[in-house]
Amino acid sequence: MDDFQYHAPSSVDGVLSALRGADDGKVLAGGMSLVPVLKLGMAAPSDLVSLRNVPGLSDIEDHGHCLKIGACCTHAQVAASSVVQERIPALAAMAGRIGDPQVRNCGTIGGSVAHNDPAADYPAACVGLGATIITDRRKISSDDFFGSMFETPLEEDELVTAVCFPIVDRAAYAKFENPASKYAVAGVMVAEGDDGVRVAVTGAGAGVFRVAEMEAALADDFSADAVSGIGVSSDGLLSDNVAGAEYRAHLVTVMAKRAVEACG
Amino acid sequence: MSDNGSNGTGFIGASLKRKEDARFLTGRGRYTDDINLPGQLYAHLLRSTVAHANLGSVDTSAAEAAPGVHAVFTGPDMEGVGGVPTGWLIHSKDGSPMVEPAHPAMAIGKVRHVGEIVAIVVAETRDQAREAAALIDVDYQDLPAVASLEAARADGAPLVWDEADGNLCYDWEVGDRAAAEAAIDGAAHTVSIDVVNQRLVPNAIEPRAAIGNFDPTTGEYTLYTTSQNPHLIRLLLGAFVLGLPEHKLRIVAPDVGGGFGSKIPHYAEEAILTWTAGQLARPVKWTSDRSEAFVSDTQGRDHISTATLGLDEDGKFVGLKVSTQANLGAYLSTFATCVPTYLYGILFAGPYTTPAIYCEVEGVFTNTVPVDALRGAGRPEATYLLERLVDKAAAATGIDRVDIRRRNFIREFPYQTPVALQYDQGDYDATLDLALEASDWDGFEARRNEAAGRGKLRGIGISTFIEACGIAPSAVVGSLGARAGLYEVGSVRVHPTGSVSVFTGTHSHGQGHETTFAQIVAETLGVDFEAVDVVHGDTNAIPFGMGTYGSRSLAVGGTAIYNAVQKVIAKGKKIAAHLLEASEEDIEFADGNFTVAGTDRSKSIGEVALTAYVPHNYPEGLEPGLEETAFYDPLNFTFPAGTHVAEVEVDPETGEVELVAVTGADDVGRIINPMIVNGQLHGGLAHGIGQALLEHCEYDDEGQLVTGSYMNYTMPRAGDLPNFNINHNTTHCTHNPLGVKGVGEVGSIGVPPAVINAVVDALSPLGVTHIEMPATSQRVWQAIQAAQAQD
Ligand SMILES: Cc1cc2nc3c(=O)[nH]c(=O)nc-3n(C[C@H](O)[C@H](O)[C@H](O)COP(=O)(O)OP(=O)(O)OC[C@H]3O[C@@H](n4cnc5c(N)ncnc54)[C@H](O)[C@@H]3O)c2cc1C
């Protein structure tokens, strides 16, 4: 890892000005994605600006129609939160299955959405539940936020401050893990709420995507049988040493079915 | 004294807490990277990024000018220094010696695998060395690479070595080909199998490290290194590479965090660091990181085999023929050549009476990281093939899987196999019975039905196996091509006040020798466990030794220590006889006391020791002091054996395999410390389960390592493992005084076929007859798809 300047300001403004003052500054949250990237020499930012001293970014607030989860909430915090467990149990369960305990105790929701790893779980949770990403300057709907792998509309100096999840009628997440990394090989969030039915898939493609055919079928008949016959095309799906595109496509259907079953 | 050396103090056979854990568990172990010498510099090794290329210019000028840099060396700078040697000469069928290419410590002219060392950069700090190395401009002129056995043996394949036609290092055989073929031809049934034994990365928790040091005033070199066998390193590095006499070369292998075979070989890094320290007259340290370890630690396994077993109408095995291709990697590592030959082909009798056996092995060069021993080394590959084949034979003949094994068990000992080994002892029925009972084998159908109700396919699998451990009688291995003896050395120094230092040529890197060996000495010498400390890992402290591998430390090293204790007791009797004014023949030794037979007159070991060092009243002509050394060359291999049973549940929708139960019934010989033995079994089982279900080292066609990190190389984790149901049925080895056999490799040898047999059993209702390791979800799903497509 190359040397960098380390900053730990105590306000959002402080973070933003540190970023703007740097040649090539990067936000550091839990470091679970960023530090490995640095160690492998895949990035060498001049400055790292830590969020650890910024107050108020780790709150979980119940706003009635939605839960607002601060960007610096760790996965462990979300998983253990009684509010989340009660209001959106699928989200708490999803967070509780990210990586391993070390990762869950460091990794944050803000880091996860900002990083937009194609195999991460939060993108499916956000898109599936219809969440809104809140930054220091705007609100972005999940459908517009998650691009292809590692792409988001965030500006260089833009900070995710929270994610708002609407309360849905029912939702569940089913995940088939990569046995080595524990990331999703195919993870499917199914939710039914004011917005109708949403089916969001992570891990299988170059970025999170929705499956319209499944959503329509479930809107008609919210049952496992409704999706068990719906396949997704393997064209354009990821392929690696753990799972080829065809197997991934198969897993998407199986996970969708299991998520629907788990919705009860 | 009871048989096998017990003095009745109860140390042998007790689960004493490990002496070494006080420092390991509190983070106070002292590993190579923890050592820092005054004036120490840091090295970064620049490694090839391509699998096969001519080396054009290697421009180091910018690196040499970089801040903090003291020196940059490349292969040609070390020209004239010897190459890295191979420890075992194999001969081909036609009697010709194997192809043994040059192995320069750093690449000269060509690189042959990703990770091969191209240059060393030495600087004031680690970061400076690494940053400077990035400035070296290497002109890699790419050559086509062969990254797999298939590619390397294909017609017209590119050559890793010009002198190795067809990329063949050797074409070796053991056993009687004509007899095996005739038996198979005349057999009532024949069963064949093609199996792959996939390549694994050893993944010791401590990455390798080395510090070279040179003292110009004495001309002495010191190398601190992560090794399982410091004296072997001194021999190879001193005599073959650097041309240094033993008294000017000290090797220290301090605490070492796991080896699994990957820290046996003498590595180029050790030669480069020692040589560089001499050039600069400064200590130089190198520490591998995990990514580097993936492309520079020797890897394991990597066989493709085809085999045929002949059976008579009663299911008795009449002949076995095995043809194997073994991937050796790009360079011959220390034991690379013997692992797939003399540690493999001679295992094919297993626990069975098969009268005619033949095995041929092609050792093949590829543009991949060199292959060497990995926990079990050759024996897991043989056992996996044999136990898969036996299951197939059961399926083909309709004979029950357990029954077919029983029909073929060896029951008379000693037993001479048709492939060189002579088993001294064993009771295979006993471990089989124990495993069947402990695993509730007979109750399995109920569990299968219950699982079916949950939509799961449940399967059960078994393997019955032997190992050859306690490596090895020197004359035997010498006649087979070993370039070293494989005896062991133990020294016992009784101090004036009766405390004891034990010096062993074996090396402990997780095995708990400091505890087990202390238990042996405490018991046989009748002293307190706390009064005994074990010293290992420093060629300046230890008389000599061959190190730790092949489950040899207790059987060979422990016996050497035991024999040294017997010498101490013999001398002690002389001293005691003098003090007690009795004749030496009348002195009996028990519980730490020398007693005149039939009297209550005695002297304790402490009194005798004090007399030996303060010899005022002392036998005439006897040397003072109480310290003895024994060299022990084993008479035979030891033969641990056992039965492993695995139970799995397969999710037919996803192909996911869950391992739900593992039962072991093992005969590892006499048990000194049950807790340590069970720990070794647990670790070995985890390792074997990793191979069966999770681990796979994969290269792409260009020779790039695809699985170069823990994001895609799957190590077994606690959550992947069930609670192990471990059982023991012990028979004693007949040819060492402790009756011990060895335990370190049992799990990785015995369990993989049990797991795969269980997976195949689960899938057999669907028509699946074989699945390769690792049985990943995708593989299982594909096998189910293929079987269904056939219907
Ligand atoms: C072994 C392992 C296993 C894992 N398994 C899983 C898994 O199963 N599922 C899964 O979803 N994830 C998994 N992860 C990833 C982990 O969840 C992410 O690393 C984590 O969520 C990212 O958050 P972080 O706080 O660590 O971000 P960091 O690593 O600190 O940052 C990641 C990126 O986001 C940027 N960033 C961080 N916070 C903000 C912010 N508030 N605003 C703008 N930009 C920001 C950073 O600049 C950086 O570019 C795993 C990671 C590891 C190491």
mmCIF file of C-alpha atoms in Angstrom, chain B residues 413 425-432 667 729 731 741:
data_model
loop_
_atom_site.group_PDB
_atom_site.id
_atom_site.type_symbol
_atom_site.label_atom_id
_atom_site.label_comp_id
_atom_site.label_asym_id
_atom_site.label_seq_id
_atom_site.Cartn_x
_atom_site.Cartn_y
_atom_site.Cartn_z
ATOM 1 C CA PHE B 413 0.945 -59.518 9.718
ATOM 2 C CA GLN B 425 0.774 -54.502 12.320
ATOM 3 C CA GLY B 426 -2.827 -53.443 12.068
ATOM 4 C CA ASP B 427 -6.401 -54.381 12.820
ATOM 5 C CA TYR B 428 -8.577 -53.022 10.041
ATOM 6 C CA ASP B 429 -11.718 -54.875 11.101
ATOM 7 C CA ALA B 430 -11.547 -53.219 14.486
ATOM 8 C CA THR B 431 -11.466 -49.666 13.144
ATOM 9 C CA LEU B 432 -14.127 -50.515 10.582
ATOM 10 C CA ASP B 667 -5.348 -46.404 14.769
ATOM 11 C CA ASN B 729 -8.653 -48.259 18.313
ATOM 12 C CA THR B 731 -2.472 -51.145 17.995
ATOM 13 C CA LYS B 741 2.816 -44.490 14.449
#
